[in-house]
Amino acid sequence: MIRGKLPVFIVGLLATSLVTGIVAADPPRPGTEGNGLTENESATLWSRDADNYITQEEYRQRYGENRSAVHQVANGTDITFKRPPAAAATWTRNDFEDLDAGGPDTSVHPQHADLEDGVFIEDAHATIFAAQPSTRGHLESGETPLYIAPNGTMRGFVDYRIRVPNESSSGNTTISWSLTEHEIEEVRLKKNGRIIAERDGSHTPALDYQVEDDRSANLTLEAEISVRLKKTVRTDLGDRMDITYRTESRNVSDSIAVEIYDLSAYPYYAEYPNGDAGVAIFQSRPWQGYTLSEDGEARVRGVWRFYTARNTNWDMLVRSTRTASATVQSDTIPVSVHAYPSRIGPRAEPVRDGPEIIDTWGTDRPSPVGTLGENINIDIVNQSYTTTYGVAVRAETVDRDALQVAGIVRGVNASIVAPDAGSERQLRRSNLTVEVLQQNESQATLRIKLRDNETGAPIVLSDPDRRYPIGGNTRNGYITVAEQRVETNASGVAIVTIDEPGIYTARYHPGSWLGHDPAYVSATATARWHPLGTIDGWFAFIFEVGWQLIPFIVMFYAGKRLLRMLGPEDIFQRNP
């Protein structure tokens, strides 16, 4: 299969050049190779290509055809996904069929292969091509684990070349060699040194595996190569000929560190007093999200999004012979799914009338932007983020039987496990009251009481022993009033002093229902205070008003006395 983006004359140059280092190549142009995908699907694969955008007209002039809208977008940026796409595995599975070995005189291998030499076997290798379904997680700098499904397929490439000794002569004796047989006897897949799958020898083995229990493991692809040569010693004197056979076996292998992605999710449920449903899911590993209805329309997802990119280690292959080595562009490129924390953050769907995210929690990590490599243009977080190991929502309805938790590895859904302490949380109404306990002309004391509306028991907010059952952090509620934040004591009472007249509204902000059983919904209550509301206040008011009126009363009295002393006729005579 010839890639559409590489001109033929360049292929010829590469095929005759000596290997001097790892060479990069462009991925195939979307639409030039099917591999089970449409043009739109294949256009989304190549996040690691250089996004050198060209217009539709330039594209038409260069290739003589039009391209799809998705292909045009992918030419200028990288495309991301809400869920792990299947296109990467489809491409890899079909493209793997184009991988060919080189024959007994030529070894074909990627530039990163670990080569081994023996007496007759040279440039031998077994190199892992891809393990799928899988997702490479970008958690933070230095931490990019490969998560694999518990049931999957490991594909690899095994090749070698045979060094047949040259004919030699000494005196009357001539020694010649010939290859009688060579083969890959067996291919095995091991997990932590234990065989979990094996099959007859093949240059392109695909081994189905099933792993359980372990979280972290080393997977090793191992192949046994054997060769048999015939050695002929001919002596001219007496025309004597001796024939012997030499054999050699080499064990070659390649290993990768993986995380077995076998999810178990822990749900917690609550019912709000108005009939709404609450649900929270916790899982201690990165996971995608969950659906709340059978049709899958009501759903919520965490911080993770996905993109696909080729493994550039397979861009070029080396063809080594006894006399030279040359690089050629590979006809086979594996494509992987990558998960990354998105700046979009957690989201619920449908956006307008869907579930409401009420809480998320997890581990705070620094941005993994440095793990992406070159030519990756995505909306990855550029500062610290929370991994959203837990997501809680409130929705009008939740179909518990249809609840499905999806992982970041395609096809892996979590098993729903009810917590030991039970998954139901009581969610009740609260009763909040505010009254003026004491007051004078300068200040007032408010008494706030918080009670369970159903039982009348006090709701205590200052209890340091109350714990968050999923995350383990303290999650107490509080009351706000007069720009103050207060907590009730063991009697469910809080005291607040105010010094400004007015109407005061107290609001109860309950802790998350995840951390309390029973839990409560918010409540409000109001109280009014003014100094005139007391007898002392009225006396103080009258005294203050009287004190302020004394100058006016004195002036009025003095003016009135002056009029009496002078009389009206005196005033007219003085002012004719």
Coordinates of C-alpha atoms in Angstrom, one line a residue:
M1 CA 0.0 0.0 0.0
I2 CA 1.5 3.3 -1.1
R3 CA 0.8 6.4 1.1
G4 CA -0.9 9.3 -0.7
K5 CA 1.2 12.1 0.8
L6 CA 4.7 10.8 -0.1
P7 CA 5.9 11.3 -3.8
V8 CA 7.3 8.2 -5.4
F9 CA 10.8 9.7 -6.0
I10 CA 11.1 10.4 -2.2
V11 CA 10.3 6.8 -1.5
G12 CA 13.1 5.8 -3.8
L13 CA 15.5 8.1 -2.1
L14 CA 14.6 6.7 1.3
A15 CA 14.8 3.2 0.2
T16 CA 18.5 3.6 -0.8
S17 CA 19.6 5.8 2.1
L18 CA 21.6 4.5 5.1
V19 CA 19.9 4.7 8.5
T20 CA 21.2 7.7 10.3
G21 CA 18.4 8.3 12.9
I22 CA 14.7 8.3 13.4
V23 CA 12.9 9.8 10.5
A24 CA 9.3 11.2 10.8
A25 CA 6.7 11.0 8.0
D26 CA 3.3 12.4 7.4
P27 CA 0.2 10.3 8.0
P28 CA -1.8 9.2 5.0
R29 CA -4.1 11.7 3.4
P30 CA -7.8 11.1 4.6
G31 CA -9.7 9.3 1.9
T32 CA -6.7 7.7 0.2
E33 CA -6.9 4.5 2.4
G34 CA -10.1 3.0 3.7
N35 CA -9.1 0.6 6.4
G36 CA -12.7 0.3 7.4
L37 CA -13.2 4.0 7.8
T38 CA -14.9 6.8 5.9
E39 CA -13.1 9.9 4.9
N40 CA -14.6 11.8 7.8
E41 CA -13.6 9.1 10.3
S42 CA -10.0 8.8 9.0
A43 CA -9.6 12.6 9.0
T44 CA -10.1 12.7 12.8
L45 CA -7.2 10.3 13.5
W46 CA -4.1 12.4 13.0
S47 CA -3.8 14.8 15.9
R48 CA 0.0 14.6 15.7
D49 CA 0.3 15.8 12.1
A50 CA 1.3 19.4 11.2
D51 CA -1.8 21.5 10.9
N52 CA -0.7 23.3 7.7
Y53 CA -4.1 24.5 6.5
I54 CA -4.8 25.0 2.8
T55 CA -8.0 26.3 1.3
Q56 CA -10.5 24.2 -0.5
E57 CA -9.4 25.7 -3.8
E58 CA -5.7 24.9 -3.1
Y59 CA -6.7 21.3 -2.1
R60 CA -8.7 20.8 -5.3
Q61 CA -5.8 22.1 -7.5
R62 CA -3.3 19.9 -5.7
Y63 CA -5.2 16.6 -5.5
G64 CA -7.9 17.0 -8.2
E65 CA -10.8 16.4 -5.8
N66 CA -12.9 18.0 -3.1
R67 CA -12.7 17.1 0.5
S68 CA -15.4 16.8 3.2
A69 CA -16.1 19.5 5.8
V70 CA -14.7 17.4 8.6
H71 CA -11.6 16.8 6.5
Q72 CA -11.2 20.5 6.0
V73 CA -11.5 21.2 9.8
A74 CA -9.0 18.5 10.6
N75 CA -6.6 20.1 8.2
G76 CA -6.3 23.2 10.4
T77 CA -6.7 21.8 13.9
D78 CA -7.1 18.6 15.9
I79 CA -10.5 17.1 16.6
T80 CA -11.5 15.8 20.1
F81 CA -14.2 13.6 21.4
K82 CA -16.6 13.2 24.3
R83 CA -16.1 9.5 24.4
P84 CA -13.2 7.1 23.4
P85 CA -13.7 6.7 19.6
A86 CA -13.7 3.3 17.9
A87 CA -11.9 4.6 14.8
A88 CA -8.4 4.2 16.2
A89 CA -8.9 0.5 16.8
T90 CA -10.6 0.0 13.5
W91 CA -7.7 1.6 11.6
T92 CA -5.1 -0.2 13.6
R93 CA -6.7 -3.6 13.1
N94 CA -7.0 -3.2 9.3
D95 CA -3.7 -1.4 8.7
F96 CA -1.9 -4.2 10.6
E97 CA -2.7 -6.6 7.8
D98 CA -0.4 -4.6 5.5
L99 CA 2.7 -5.3 7.7
D100 CA 5.1 -7.6 5.8
A101 CA 8.3 -9.3 6.9
G102 CA 11.4 -9.1 4.8
G103 CA 12.3 -12.8 4.1
P104 CA 15.3 -14.8 5.2
D105 CA 17.9 -12.3 3.8
T106 CA 16.2 -9.1 5.1
S107 CA 15.0 -8.0 8.5
V108 CA 12.3 -5.4 8.7
H109 CA 11.9 -3.5 11.9
P110 CA 10.8 -0.1 13.3
Q111 CA 13.7 2.2 14.4
H112 CA 13.0 1.7 18.1
A113 CA 13.1 -2.1 18.0
D114 CA 15.5 -3.9 20.3
L115 CA 17.6 -6.0 17.9
E116 CA 19.4 -9.2 18.9
D117 CA 22.2 -11.1 17.1
G118 CA 23.3 -14.7 17.3
V119 CA 25.6 -16.8 15.2
F120 CA 23.3 -17.3 12.3
I121 CA 20.2 -15.2 13.4
E122 CA 20.7 -11.4 13.1
D123 CA 18.7 -8.3 13.5
A124 CA 16.0 -10.4 15.3
H125 CA 13.2 -8.6 17.2
A126 CA 9.7 -9.0 18.5
T127 CA 8.1 -5.5 18.8
I128 CA 4.7 -4.7 20.2
F129 CA 2.5 -3.0 17.6
A130 CA -0.5 -2.2 19.7
A131 CA -2.6 -3.4 22.6
Q132 CA -6.3 -2.6 22.1
P133 CA -8.8 -1.5 23.4
S134 CA -6.5 0.9 25.3
T135 CA -6.2 4.6 26.2
R136 CA -3.1 6.6 27.0
G137 CA -3.9 8.8 30.0
H138 CA -2.3 12.2 30.3
L139 CA -2.6 12.8 34.1
E140 CA 0.4 15.1 34.8
S141 CA 4.0 15.5 33.8
G142 CA 5.8 12.2 34.1
E143 CA 2.6 10.2 34.5
T144 CA 1.0 8.9 31.3
P145 CA -0.2 5.4 32.1
L146 CA -1.5 3.1 29.3
Y147 CA -4.9 1.8 30.4
I148 CA -5.9 -1.5 28.7
A149 CA -9.2 -3.3 28.8
P150 CA -9.2 -6.6 30.8
N151 CA -10.1 -8.3 27.5
G152 CA -8.3 -7.3 24.4
T153 CA -5.8 -8.1 21.6
M154 CA -2.0 -7.7 21.6
R155 CA -0.6 -7.2 18.1
G156 CA 3.1 -7.5 17.4
F157 CA 5.8 -7.8 14.6
V158 CA 8.5 -10.4 14.6
D159 CA 11.3 -10.6 12.0
Y160 CA 14.9 -11.5 11.6
R161 CA 17.4 -12.4 8.9
I162 CA 19.7 -15.4 8.4
R163 CA 23.4 -15.0 8.1
V164 CA 24.6 -17.9 5.9
P165 CA 28.4 -18.2 6.1
N166 CA 30.3 -17.7 2.8
E167 CA 31.9 -20.7 1.2
S168 CA 35.6 -21.1 2.2
S169 CA 38.4 -23.2 1.0
S170 CA 41.7 -24.4 2.6
G171 CA 43.9 -26.7 0.7
N172 CA 41.9 -29.6 -0.7
T173 CA 38.9 -28.9 1.6
T174 CA 35.9 -26.7 0.7
I175 CA 33.3 -25.8 3.2
S176 CA 29.9 -24.6 2.0
W177 CA 26.7 -23.6 3.9
S178 CA 23.0 -23.7 2.9
L179 CA 19.8 -22.8 4.7
T180 CA 17.5 -25.7 5.2
E181 CA 14.8 -24.3 7.3
H182 CA 13.9 -21.3 9.5
E183 CA 10.8 -20.4 11.4
I184 CA 9.2 -18.6 14.3
E185 CA 8.2 -21.6 16.4
E186 CA 5.9 -19.9 18.9
V187 CA 4.7 -16.6 20.1
R188 CA 3.7 -15.9 23.7
L189 CA 2.2 -13.1 25.7
K190 CA 3.2 -12.9 29.3
K191 CA 1.8 -10.9 32.2
N192 CA 4.4 -10.3 34.9
G193 CA 6.3 -13.4 33.6
R194 CA 3.3 -15.7 33.4
I195 CA 2.0 -16.9 30.0
I196 CA -1.6 -15.7 29.4
A197 CA -1.8 -16.3 25.7
E198 CA 0.2 -18.2 23.0
R199 CA -0.1 -19.3 19.4
D200 CA 1.9 -20.8 16.6
G201 CA 4.7 -18.7 15.2
S202 CA 3.8 -15.8 13.0
H203 CA 5.6 -12.6 11.8
T204 CA 2.4 -10.6 12.7
P205 CA 0.9 -12.3 15.7
A206 CA -2.4 -11.1 17.2
L207 CA -3.0 -12.7 20.6
D208 CA -6.3 -12.3 22.4
Y209 CA -5.8 -12.0 26.1
Q210 CA -7.9 -11.9 29.3
V211 CA -6.5 -10.5 32.5
E212 CA -8.0 -10.0 35.9
D213 CA -7.4 -8.7 39.4
D214 CA -4.1 -6.8 38.9
R215 CA -4.1 -3.0 38.5
S216 CA -0.5 -2.6 37.2
A217 CA 1.3 -5.2 35.1
N218 CA 4.1 -5.7 32.6
L219 CA 3.0 -7.3 29.3
T220 CA 5.7 -9.1 27.4
L221 CA 5.5 -10.2 23.8
E222 CA 7.9 -13.1 23.3
A223 CA 8.9 -15.1 20.2
E224 CA 11.1 -18.1 19.7
I225 CA 13.0 -18.1 16.4
S226 CA 14.9 -21.2 15.1
V227 CA 17.1 -21.8 12.1
R228 CA 18.8 -24.9 10.7
L229 CA 21.8 -24.8 8.3
K230 CA 23.5 -27.5 6.4
K231 CA 27.3 -27.6 6.4
T232 CA 29.0 -29.5 3.6
V233 CA 32.7 -30.3 3.8
R234 CA 34.1 -31.6 0.5
T235 CA 37.6 -33.0 0.1
D236 CA 39.0 -33.2 -3.3
L237 CA 41.2 -36.2 -2.5
G238 CA 39.0 -39.2 -2.8
D239 CA 36.0 -37.1 -3.5
R240 CA 34.9 -37.2 0.1
M241 CA 31.9 -35.2 1.4
D242 CA 30.8 -34.8 5.0
I243 CA 27.4 -33.3 5.8
T244 CA 26.4 -31.9 9.2
Y245 CA 23.7 -29.7 10.4
R246 CA 23.8 -26.7 12.8
T247 CA 20.8 -25.2 14.6
E248 CA 20.3 -22.0 16.5
S249 CA 17.4 -20.6 18.5
R250 CA 16.9 -17.0 19.7
N251 CA 14.3 -15.8 22.1
V252 CA 13.3 -12.2 21.4
S253 CA 10.8 -10.0 23.3
D254 CA 9.4 -6.6 24.0
S255 CA 7.5 -5.3 27.1
I256 CA 5.2 -2.5 28.0
A257 CA 3.9 -1.3 31.4
V258 CA 0.1 -1.2 31.5
E259 CA -2.7 -0.5 33.9
I260 CA -5.5 -3.1 33.8
Y261 CA -8.6 -0.9 33.5
D262 CA -11.3 -2.9 35.3
L263 CA -13.8 -0.5 36.8
S264 CA -16.0 -0.7 39.8
A265 CA -18.2 2.3 40.6
Y266 CA -19.9 3.1 43.9
P267 CA -23.2 4.9 43.6
Y268 CA -25.0 7.0 46.3
Y269 CA -28.6 8.0 45.9
A270 CA -30.9 10.6 47.5
E271 CA -34.5 11.9 47.0
Y272 CA -35.2 15.6 47.4
P273 CA -38.4 16.7 49.2
N274 CA -39.8 18.0 45.9
G275 CA -39.4 14.6 44.2
D276 CA -36.1 15.3 42.4
A277 CA -33.5 12.5 42.4
G278 CA -29.8 12.8 43.4
V279 CA -27.1 10.4 42.4
A280 CA -23.3 10.4 42.9
I281 CA -20.8 8.1 41.4
F282 CA -17.3 7.5 42.8
Q283 CA -14.4 5.7 41.2
S284 CA -10.7 6.0 42.2
R285 CA -9.4 5.9 38.7
P286 CA -10.1 8.3 35.7
W287 CA -13.5 7.6 34.2
Q288 CA -15.6 9.2 31.5
G289 CA -19.1 9.7 33.0
Y290 CA -22.5 8.0 33.4
T291 CA -26.0 7.9 31.9
L292 CA -29.2 8.4 34.0
S293 CA -31.8 7.1 31.5
E294 CA -32.3 4.1 29.4
D295 CA -32.1 6.1 26.1
G296 CA -28.8 7.6 27.2
E297 CA -29.9 11.2 26.6
A298 CA -29.6 12.3 30.2
R299 CA -25.9 11.9 31.0
V300 CA -23.0 13.6 32.8
R301 CA -19.3 13.4 32.2
G302 CA -16.2 14.5 34.1
V303 CA -13.1 16.5 33.1
W304 CA -11.8 13.9 30.5
R305 CA -11.9 14.3 26.8
F306 CA -10.2 12.3 24.0
Y307 CA -8.1 12.5 20.9
T308 CA -6.4 10.1 18.6
A309 CA -2.9 10.1 17.3
R310 CA -0.5 7.8 15.5
N311 CA 2.5 6.1 17.1
T312 CA 5.3 7.9 15.3
N313 CA 7.7 5.1 16.2
W314 CA 6.2 3.3 13.2
D315 CA 6.3 6.1 10.7
M316 CA 9.5 4.6 9.1
L317 CA 10.8 1.0 8.9
V318 CA 14.4 -0.2 8.5
R319 CA 15.2 -2.9 6.0
S320 CA 18.5 -4.4 6.9
T321 CA 20.4 -6.9 4.9
R322 CA 23.9 -8.4 5.2
T323 CA 25.5 -5.4 3.4
A324 CA 23.3 -2.3 4.1
S325 CA 20.3 -0.9 5.9
A326 CA 17.8 1.5 4.5
T327 CA 14.7 3.4 5.8
V328 CA 11.4 3.3 4.0
Q329 CA 8.1 4.8 4.8
S330 CA 5.9 2.4 6.7
D331 CA 2.7 1.1 5.1
T332 CA 1.4 0.3 8.6
I333 CA 0.8 2.9 11.4
P334 CA -0.9 2.1 14.7
V335 CA -3.3 4.8 16.1
S336 CA -4.0 5.2 19.8
V337 CA -6.7 6.9 21.9
H338 CA -5.5 9.5 24.4
A339 CA -7.4 10.9 27.4
Y340 CA -6.7 14.4 28.7
P341 CA -8.2 16.9 31.2
S342 CA -10.2 19.4 29.2
R343 CA -10.7 23.1 29.9
I344 CA -14.4 22.5 29.2
G345 CA -14.6 20.7 32.5
P346 CA -17.5 18.5 33.8
R347 CA -20.7 18.8 31.7
A348 CA -24.2 17.5 32.0
E349 CA -26.5 16.8 29.0
P350 CA -29.0 18.0 27.8
V351 CA -27.5 21.4 28.6
R352 CA -30.7 23.4 29.3
D353 CA -33.1 20.9 30.9
G354 CA -30.8 18.1 31.8
P355 CA -29.3 17.0 35.2
E356 CA -27.5 19.6 37.3
I357 CA -24.0 18.9 38.5
I358 CA -24.0 19.8 42.3
D359 CA -20.6 18.5 43.3
T360 CA -17.3 17.1 41.9
W361 CA -14.2 16.0 43.8
G362 CA -11.0 14.2 43.2
T363 CA -7.2 14.7 43.3
D364 CA -5.7 18.1 42.4
R365 CA -2.9 17.7 39.8
P366 CA -0.7 20.0 37.8
S367 CA -1.4 20.5 34.1
P368 CA -0.1 17.6 31.9
V369 CA 0.3 19.9 28.9
G370 CA 4.0 19.0 28.7
T371 CA 3.2 15.3 28.0
L372 CA 1.5 15.9 24.7
G373 CA 4.5 16.3 22.4
E374 CA 4.6 18.3 19.2
N375 CA 1.7 19.2 16.9
I376 CA -1.1 18.5 19.4
N377 CA -3.6 21.4 19.4
I378 CA -6.3 20.6 21.9
D379 CA -8.2 22.3 24.8
I380 CA -6.0 20.8 27.5
V381 CA -6.0 22.5 30.9
N382 CA -3.0 24.9 31.3
Q383 CA -3.1 25.0 35.1
S384 CA -3.9 22.7 38.0
Y385 CA -7.1 20.7 37.8
T386 CA -9.3 18.2 39.7
T387 CA -9.5 14.7 38.4
T388 CA -13.3 14.3 39.0
Y389 CA -13.1 10.9 40.5
G390 CA -16.5 11.7 41.9
V391 CA -19.5 13.5 40.3
A392 CA -22.9 14.2 41.9
V393 CA -25.9 15.4 40.1
R394 CA -29.6 16.4 40.7
A395 CA -32.1 15.4 38.1
E396 CA -35.9 15.2 37.8
T397 CA -35.7 11.4 37.4
V398 CA -33.0 8.8 37.6
D399 CA -33.5 5.3 36.2
R400 CA -31.4 3.3 38.6
D401 CA -31.7 0.1 36.5
A402 CA -30.4 1.9 33.5
L403 CA -27.5 3.6 35.3
Q404 CA -24.3 2.9 33.3
V405 CA -20.8 4.1 34.1
A406 CA -18.4 4.4 31.2
G407 CA -14.7 4.4 31.5
I408 CA -11.9 6.1 29.5
V409 CA -11.1 2.9 27.7
R410 CA -13.5 2.1 24.9
G411 CA -16.0 -0.6 25.7
V412 CA -15.2 -0.8 29.4
N413 CA -18.2 0.0 31.7
A414 CA -18.0 -0.2 35.4
S415 CA -19.6 -2.8 37.6
I416 CA -22.1 -1.0 40.0
V417 CA -21.1 -1.9 43.6
A418 CA -23.3 -0.8 46.5
P419 CA -21.2 0.7 49.3
D420 CA -21.0 -1.3 52.5
A421 CA -22.7 1.4 54.5
G422 CA -25.6 1.5 52.0
S423 CA -26.1 3.8 49.0
E424 CA -29.3 5.6 50.2
R425 CA -29.1 9.1 51.7
Q426 CA -32.1 10.7 53.5
L427 CA -32.7 14.2 52.3
R428 CA -35.2 16.2 54.4
R429 CA -36.6 19.7 54.8
S430 CA -35.1 21.9 57.5
N431 CA -36.9 24.3 59.7
L432 CA -35.0 27.6 60.2
T433 CA -36.4 30.4 62.6
V434 CA -35.0 33.8 63.6
E435 CA -36.1 35.9 66.5
V436 CA -34.9 39.0 68.3
L437 CA -33.7 37.7 71.6
Q438 CA -32.5 41.1 73.2
Q439 CA -32.4 44.6 72.0
N440 CA -31.7 48.2 73.0
E441 CA -31.4 51.5 71.3
S442 CA -27.9 50.6 69.9
Q443 CA -27.9 46.9 69.0
A444 CA -29.9 43.6 69.0
T445 CA -29.2 40.0 69.5
L446 CA -30.7 37.5 67.1
R447 CA -31.4 33.9 68.1
I448 CA -31.3 31.4 65.1
K449 CA -32.7 27.9 65.5
L450 CA -32.3 25.1 63.0
R451 CA -34.4 22.0 63.3
D452 CA -35.2 18.9 61.4
N453 CA -38.6 19.7 60.0
E454 CA -39.7 16.0 60.3
T455 CA -38.5 15.1 63.8
G456 CA -37.8 18.5 65.4
A457 CA -34.3 17.4 66.4
P458 CA -31.6 20.1 66.4
I459 CA -29.3 20.3 63.3
V460 CA -25.8 20.6 64.5
L461 CA -23.4 22.4 62.2
S462 CA -20.3 22.7 64.4
D463 CA -19.7 18.9 64.7
P464 CA -16.0 18.3 63.8
D465 CA -16.6 14.5 63.7
R466 CA -18.9 14.7 60.7
R467 CA -17.1 13.2 57.7
Y468 CA -17.5 13.1 53.9
P469 CA -18.2 9.4 53.3
I470 CA -16.8 9.3 49.7
G471 CA -13.9 11.8 49.7
G472 CA -13.0 11.8 53.4
N473 CA -13.1 15.6 53.8
T474 CA -15.1 17.5 56.5
R475 CA -18.4 18.8 54.9
N476 CA -20.4 20.9 57.3
G477 CA -23.2 23.3 56.4
Y478 CA -23.4 26.9 57.7
I479 CA -25.9 29.8 58.1
T480 CA -25.4 33.3 56.7
V481 CA -27.0 36.4 58.2
A482 CA -25.9 40.1 58.3
E483 CA -22.9 39.2 56.2
Q484 CA -21.7 36.8 58.9
R485 CA -21.2 33.0 58.6
V486 CA -22.3 31.1 61.7
E487 CA -22.8 27.5 62.8
T488 CA -25.3 26.1 65.2
N489 CA -24.2 24.5 68.5
A490 CA -25.2 21.2 69.9
S491 CA -28.7 22.6 70.6
G492 CA -29.1 23.7 67.0
V493 CA -28.9 27.4 68.0
A494 CA -26.7 30.3 66.9
I495 CA -26.5 33.8 68.4
V496 CA -25.7 36.8 66.2
T497 CA -25.4 40.5 67.3
I498 CA -26.4 43.3 64.9
D499 CA -26.1 47.0 65.3
E500 CA -27.8 48.4 62.2
P501 CA -31.6 48.6 61.9
G502 CA -33.2 46.7 59.1
I503 CA -34.7 43.4 57.9
Y504 CA -32.3 40.4 58.2
T505 CA -32.6 37.2 56.2
A506 CA -30.9 34.1 57.5
R507 CA -30.1 31.4 55.0
Y508 CA -29.1 27.8 55.7
H509 CA -26.5 26.4 53.3
P510 CA -26.6 22.7 53.9
G511 CA -23.5 20.5 53.4
S512 CA -23.6 18.1 50.5
W513 CA -26.0 15.2 51.0
L514 CA -23.0 13.0 50.2
G515 CA -21.5 13.8 53.6
H516 CA -24.5 13.7 55.8
D517 CA -27.2 11.1 56.6
P518 CA -29.8 12.5 57.0
A519 CA -29.0 15.5 54.8
Y520 CA -31.1 18.6 54.4
V521 CA -32.2 21.1 51.8
S522 CA -31.7 24.9 52.1
A523 CA -34.1 27.1 54.2
T524 CA -34.5 30.8 54.9
A525 CA -36.1 33.0 57.7
T526 CA -36.3 36.7 58.3
A527 CA -36.4 39.0 61.3
R528 CA -36.9 42.8 61.7
W529 CA -35.1 45.1 64.2
H530 CA -35.4 48.8 64.8
P531 CA -34.7 50.7 68.1
L532 CA -38.4 52.0 68.1
G533 CA -39.4 48.5 68.7
T534 CA -38.8 48.9 72.5
I535 CA -40.0 51.3 75.3
D536 CA -36.4 52.2 76.0
G537 CA -36.0 52.9 72.3
W538 CA -39.0 55.2 72.3
F539 CA -37.7 57.1 75.4
A540 CA -34.3 57.4 73.8
F541 CA -35.9 58.6 70.6
I542 CA -38.1 61.2 72.3
F543 CA -35.1 62.4 74.4
E544 CA -32.9 62.7 71.3
V545 CA -35.6 64.5 69.3
G546 CA -36.3 66.8 72.3
W547 CA -32.6 67.6 72.7
Q548 CA -32.3 68.5 69.1
L549 CA -35.5 70.8 69.3
I550 CA -34.3 72.8 72.3
P551 CA -32.6 75.6 70.2
F552 CA -35.7 76.0 68.1
I553 CA -38.0 76.1 71.1
V554 CA -35.8 78.8 72.8
M555 CA -35.7 80.9 69.6
F556 CA -39.5 80.6 69.3
Y557 CA -40.1 81.6 72.9
A558 CA -37.6 84.5 72.7
G559 CA -39.3 85.8 69.5
K560 CA -42.7 85.6 71.1
R561 CA -41.6 87.5 74.2
L562 CA -40.0 90.2 72.0
L563 CA -43.3 90.8 70.2
R564 CA -45.1 91.3 73.4
M565 CA -42.6 93.7 74.8
L566 CA -42.5 96.0 71.7
G567 CA -46.2 95.8 70.7
P568 CA -47.5 96.2 67.1
E569 CA -47.6 100.1 67.2
D570 CA -43.9 100.3 68.0
I571 CA -43.2 98.1 65.0
F572 CA -45.2 100.3 62.6
Q573 CA -43.7 103.5 63.9
R574 CA -40.2 102.1 63.4
N575 CA -41.1 101.0 59.9
P576 CA -43.4 103.7 58.3

